[in-house]
Coordinates of C-alpha atoms in Angstrom, one line a residue:
X29 CA -43.2 3.2 7.0
X30 CA -40.1 5.1 7.9
X31 CA -38.8 8.2 6.3
X32 CA -34.9 8.1 5.6
X33 CA -34.5 11.6 6.8
X34 CA -34.2 12.0 10.6
X35 CA -32.1 12.9 13.9
X36 CA -31.7 11.1 17.0
X37 CA -29.6 11.8 20.1
X38 CA -29.0 9.8 23.5
X39 CA -26.8 10.9 26.5
X40 CA -25.3 9.0 29.3
X41 CA -23.6 10.8 32.2
X42 CA -22.5 8.6 35.4
X43 CA -19.6 7.8 37.4
X44 CA -17.3 10.2 35.8
X45 CA -18.3 9.1 32.3
X46 CA -20.1 11.4 30.1
X47 CA -21.3 9.9 26.5
X48 CA -23.3 11.4 23.7
X49 CA -24.4 9.8 20.5
X50 CA -25.9 11.4 17.7
X51 CA -27.4 10.3 14.5
X52 CA -28.4 12.0 11.3
X53 CA -29.7 10.1 8.4
X54 CA -30.5 11.3 4.8
X55 CA -31.8 9.3 1.7
X56 CA -29.7 6.7 -0.1
X57 CA -30.2 3.6 -2.0
X58 CA -28.3 1.4 0.3
X59 CA -27.0 1.3 3.8
X60 CA -24.1 3.7 4.3
X61 CA -23.0 4.2 8.0
X62 CA -20.2 6.9 8.6
X63 CA -18.8 6.7 12.2
X64 CA -17.2 9.6 13.6
X65 CA -15.9 8.3 17.1
X66 CA -12.9 8.6 19.3
X67 CA -9.9 6.7 18.3
X68 CA -10.3 4.7 21.5
X69 CA -13.5 3.4 20.5
X70 CA -12.5 1.8 17.1
X71 CA -12.7 -1.7 18.8
X72 CA -16.6 -1.0 19.3
X73 CA -17.2 0.0 15.8
X74 CA -18.5 -3.2 14.6
X75 CA -20.8 -3.4 17.6
X76 CA -22.1 0.1 16.8
X77 CA -22.7 -0.6 13.1
X78 CA -24.6 -4.0 14.0
X79 CA -26.8 -2.0 16.5
X80 CA -27.6 0.7 13.9
X81 CA -28.5 -2.1 11.4
X82 CA -31.1 -3.2 13.6
X83 CA -32.9 0.0 13.4
X84 CA -32.1 1.6 10.2
X85 CA -32.2 -0.7 6.8
X86 CA -30.9 1.7 4.2
X87 CA -29.9 5.6 4.0
X88 CA -26.7 7.8 4.4
X89 CA -26.2 7.6 8.3
X90 CA -23.7 10.0 10.1
X91 CA -22.9 8.8 13.7
X92 CA -21.1 11.2 16.2
X93 CA -19.8 9.9 19.5
X94 CA -18.7 12.7 22.0
X95 CA -16.9 11.2 25.1
X96 CA -15.6 12.5 28.4
X97 CA -13.8 10.4 31.2
X98 CA -13.4 12.4 34.4
X99 CA -12.7 9.3 36.6
X100 CA -9.7 9.6 38.8
X101 CA -7.7 6.8 37.2
X102 CA -8.5 8.5 33.6
X103 CA -5.1 10.2 33.6
X104 CA -2.7 7.3 33.9
X105 CA 0.4 8.0 31.7
X106 CA 2.6 4.9 31.2
X107 CA 6.0 5.0 29.8
X108 CA 7.6 2.4 27.6
X109 CA 11.2 2.5 28.6
X110 CA 12.4 -0.2 26.3
X111 CA 11.4 1.8 23.4
X112 CA 12.7 5.1 24.8
X113 CA 16.0 3.5 25.1
X114 CA 16.1 2.1 21.7
X115 CA 15.2 5.4 20.3
X116 CA 18.1 7.0 22.2
X117 CA 20.6 4.3 21.2
X118 CA 19.4 4.7 17.5
X119 CA 20.2 8.4 17.8
X120 CA 23.6 7.8 19.3
X121 CA 24.6 5.4 16.4
X122 CA 23.4 8.0 13.7
X123 CA 25.6 10.6 15.6
X124 CA 28.6 8.6 15.3
X125 CA 28.0 7.3 11.9
X126 CA 27.4 10.8 10.6
X127 CA 30.1 12.8 12.8
X128 CA 27.4 15.2 14.1
X129 CA 26.5 16.3 17.7
X130 CA 23.6 14.1 19.1
X131 CA 20.8 16.9 19.9
X132 CA 18.3 14.3 20.9
X133 CA 16.5 15.5 24.0
X134 CA 13.9 14.0 26.5
X135 CA 11.2 16.0 24.7
X136 CA 12.0 14.3 21.4
X137 CA 12.0 10.8 22.9
X138 CA 8.6 11.5 24.5
X139 CA 7.1 12.3 20.9
X140 CA 8.3 9.1 19.8
X141 CA 5.6 6.7 18.8
X142 CA 4.3 4.5 21.7
X143 CA 6.9 5.8 24.2
X144 CA 4.3 7.8 26.3
X145 CA 0.6 6.2 26.3
X146 CA -2.4 6.9 28.1
X147 CA -3.3 3.8 30.1
X148 CA -6.6 4.7 30.8
X149 CA -7.6 3.4 27.3
X150 CA -7.1 0.0 28.5
X151 CA -10.1 0.5 30.9
X152 CA -12.5 1.4 28.2
X153 CA -13.4 -2.2 27.6
X154 CA -15.5 -1.9 30.7
X155 CA -18.0 0.6 29.0
X156 CA -18.7 -1.5 26.0
X157 CA -22.1 -2.2 27.1
X158 CA -22.8 1.2 27.8
X159 CA -21.7 2.5 24.4
X160 CA -24.2 0.0 22.8
X161 CA -27.0 0.8 25.1
X162 CA -26.5 4.7 24.2
X163 CA -26.4 3.9 20.6
X164 CA -29.5 1.9 21.0
X165 CA -31.4 4.7 22.7
X166 CA -30.3 7.2 20.0
X167 CA -31.6 4.9 17.4
X168 CA -34.9 4.4 19.0
X169 CA -35.2 8.3 19.0
X170 CA -34.2 8.4 15.6
X171 CA -36.8 6.0 14.4
X172 CA -39.5 7.9 16.7
X173 CA -38.7 11.0 14.2
X174 CA -38.5 8.9 11.1
X175 CA -41.9 7.3 11.6
X176 CA -43.7 10.5 12.2
X177 CA -42.0 11.9 8.9
X178 CA -42.8 8.7 7.3
X179 CA -46.4 8.8 8.2
X180 CA -46.8 12.2 6.8
X181 CA -45.1 11.3 3.4
X182 CA -47.6 8.2 3.3
X183 CA -50.7 10.4 4.0
X184 CA -49.8 12.8 1.2
X185 CA -48.8 10.2 -1.2
X186 CA -52.2 8.5 -0.7
X187 CA -54.0 11.7 -1.3
X188 CA -51.9 12.1 -4.6
X189 CA -52.9 8.5 -5.6
X190 CA -56.6 9.6 -5.5
X191 CA -55.6 12.6 -7.8
X192 CA -53.8 9.9 -10.1
X193 CA -57.1 7.7 -9.9
X194 CA -59.2 10.7 -10.7
X195 CA -57.1 11.6 -13.8
X196 CA -57.0 7.8 -15.0
X197 CA -60.8 7.8 -14.8
X198 CA -61.2 11.2 -16.7
X199 CA -59.0 9.5 -19.4
X200 CA -61.1 6.3 -19.3
X201 CA -64.3 8.5 -19.9
X202 CA -62.5 10.5 -22.7
X203 CA -60.7 7.7 -24.7
X204 CA -63.9 6.0 -26.3
X205 CA -65.1 9.5 -27.7
X206 CA -61.7 9.9 -29.6
X207 CA -62.7 7.3 -32.2
X208 CA -66.1 8.5 -32.6
X209 CA -64.9 12.3 -33.2
X210 CA -62.3 10.8 -35.7
X211 CA -64.9 9.1 -37.7
X212 CA -67.0 12.4 -37.7
X213 CA -64.0 14.4 -38.9
X214 CA -62.8 11.9 -41.5
X215 CA -66.3 11.5 -42.8
X216 CA -66.8 15.3 -43.0
X217 CA -63.6 15.5 -44.9
X218 CA -64.3 13.0 -47.4
X219 CA -67.9 14.3 -48.0
X220 CA -66.4 17.8 -48.5
X221 CA -63.9 16.5 -51.1
X222 CA -65.9 14.1 -53.0
X223 CA -69.0 16.3 -52.7
X224 CA -71.8 14.4 -54.7
X225 CA -69.7 11.3 -55.4
X226 CA -70.6 8.2 -53.7
X227 CA -67.7 6.9 -51.5
X228 CA -67.2 3.2 -50.2
X229 CA -68.3 3.3 -46.5
X230 CA -66.5 0.0 -45.7
X231 CA -63.2 1.7 -46.4
X232 CA -64.2 4.5 -43.8
X233 CA -65.0 1.9 -41.2
X234 CA -61.8 0.1 -42.0
X235 CA -59.8 3.1 -41.5
X236 CA -61.8 4.2 -38.4
X237 CA -61.3 0.5 -37.0
X238 CA -57.4 1.0 -37.8
X239 CA -57.2 4.3 -36.1
X240 CA -59.3 3.0 -33.0
X241 CA -56.9 0.0 -32.4
X242 CA -53.8 2.3 -32.7
X243 CA -55.0 4.8 -30.1
X244 CA -56.5 2.1 -27.8
X245 CA -55.2 2.5 -24.2
X246 CA -57.3 0.0 -22.3
X247 CA -54.4 -2.2 -21.4
X248 CA -52.4 0.9 -20.0
X249 CA -55.5 2.1 -18.1
X250 CA -55.9 -1.4 -16.5
X251 CA -52.4 -1.7 -15.3
X252 CA -52.5 1.9 -14.1
X253 CA -55.4 1.1 -12.1
X254 CA -53.6 -2.3 -10.9
X255 CA -50.4 0.1 -10.0
X256 CA -52.7 2.4 -7.8
X257 CA -54.0 -0.8 -6.0
X258 CA -50.6 -2.2 -5.5
X259 CA -49.3 1.1 -4.3
X260 CA -51.9 1.3 -1.3
X261 CA -51.3 -2.4 -0.2
X262 CA -47.4 -1.9 -0.2
X263 CA -47.2 1.6 1.5
X264 CA -48.5 0.2 4.6
X265 CA -45.7 -2.1 4.9
X266 CA -42.3 -1.2 6.6
X267 CA -39.0 -1.3 4.6
X268 CA -40.6 -1.3 1.0
X269 CA -39.2 1.8 -0.3
X270 CA -37.2 0.1 -3.0
X271 CA -40.3 -1.7 -4.1
X272 CA -42.3 1.5 -4.3
X273 CA -39.5 3.1 -6.3
X274 CA -39.8 0.3 -8.8
X275 CA -43.6 0.6 -8.8
X276 CA -43.4 4.2 -9.7
X277 CA -41.2 3.4 -12.8
X278 CA -44.2 1.5 -14.0
X279 CA -46.5 4.3 -13.4
X280 CA -44.2 6.5 -15.6
X281 CA -44.1 3.8 -18.3
X282 CA -47.9 3.5 -18.7
X283 CA -48.5 7.1 -18.5
X284 CA -45.8 7.6 -21.3
X285 CA -47.5 5.1 -23.4
X286 CA -50.9 6.8 -23.0
X287 CA -49.3 10.0 -24.0
X288 CA -47.5 8.5 -27.0
X289 CA -50.7 6.8 -28.2
X290 CA -52.8 9.9 -27.4
X291 CA -54.2 11.8 -30.6
X292 CA -56.5 14.1 -28.5
X293 CA -55.7 17.3 -26.7
X294 CA -57.9 16.5 -23.6
X295 CA -56.3 13.1 -23.2
X296 CA -52.8 14.6 -23.5
X297 CA -53.7 17.2 -21.0
X298 CA -54.8 14.5 -18.4
X299 CA -51.6 12.6 -19.4
X300 CA -49.2 15.3 -18.7
X301 CA -50.9 16.2 -15.4
X302 CA -50.6 12.4 -14.3
X303 CA -46.8 12.6 -15.1
X304 CA -46.5 15.6 -12.9
X305 CA -48.3 14.0 -10.1
X306 CA -46.3 10.8 -10.5
X307 CA -43.1 12.6 -10.2
X308 CA -44.3 14.3 -7.1
X309 CA -44.9 10.8 -5.7
X310 CA -41.6 9.4 -6.9
X311 CA -39.7 12.0 -5.2
X312 CA -41.2 11.3 -1.7
X313 CA -41.0 7.7 -2.5
X314 CA -37.2 8.1 -2.5
X315 CA -37.3 9.5 0.9
X316 CA -39.0 6.1 2.2
X317 CA -36.8 3.4 3.8

C-alpha cells in the first residue's frame, strides 16, 4: 500500500548533458499530473505522462525537469532569411502607405517570430530515451518513499482497528443490559404511581418488548465487525485507497445508527469514541493510493 504523499528525484550528467527530474505528490481523488518542463521537451510530455502513470495510479503530481546542454553544438543559431526579407518588405509597404519613415532595424527583424532560432533544439530527439529513463528512476525513488510512508499509515490504522473492535465489543456487552434496566425502571415507576393497585404485567412486558426492538443494534454490530474484517483484508492490497474510503463511509453509517438508536449513556459514550477513531482512520485512508 502506497501513500499519496512523497518526493522523488533522479539526476543524469554525461556527454555535456545535465538532466534533473523531481516529483512531488500529494493526495487527490484522481490522477492529476502537472508537468513543468522546458519548452523543447513538449514533444516528450506524453511519454513522460505514461511513464509516471506506470508508477502512480492517483494523486496530484508535480513534475519538474531541469535541463542543461553544454555540448559544443548546443549553440547553433540559425537565421530564416526568407522570413527576415518578408518582415522587412512588409515594413516598407507600411512606410509607403502611411507616408512615414521606415525605422525598422536589424534588431527589430531579429525579434520577429521564427527569424532567429536555436538549431540545437532539433537534436533533442536524441535524448528522448534518456529523459524517459531519468523519469523512471525518479518514479522509483518516489515510490520507495511512498511505500515507507504507506506502511506506517497501515500500521497505525490497524492499531486503530483494534481500538474500534474493542469499542464495538464493549457496546455488544452493554447493549443487552439496556432493556433489562429499562424494565426495572419502568416497573418501579408503575408501582410507585399505582402503589397497591394491581397492574397488568402483560402490558409491561409488551412495552419492554417494543422498547427492546426499538433499541436493538445487533445488525449494526454484526455489520461493523464485518467491516473491520474487510478492512484488514483490503489494507494489505496495493491501489485500494478508494475502496477503503468507501468502506469508511459504511463504518460511519453503522456508528451513526448505533448512536441514534442508543437510549443509554454508556452506549452513547462508546459510540462517540467510535466516531472519533473512525474519523482518524478516514483521514489517513484519504492519503492512501
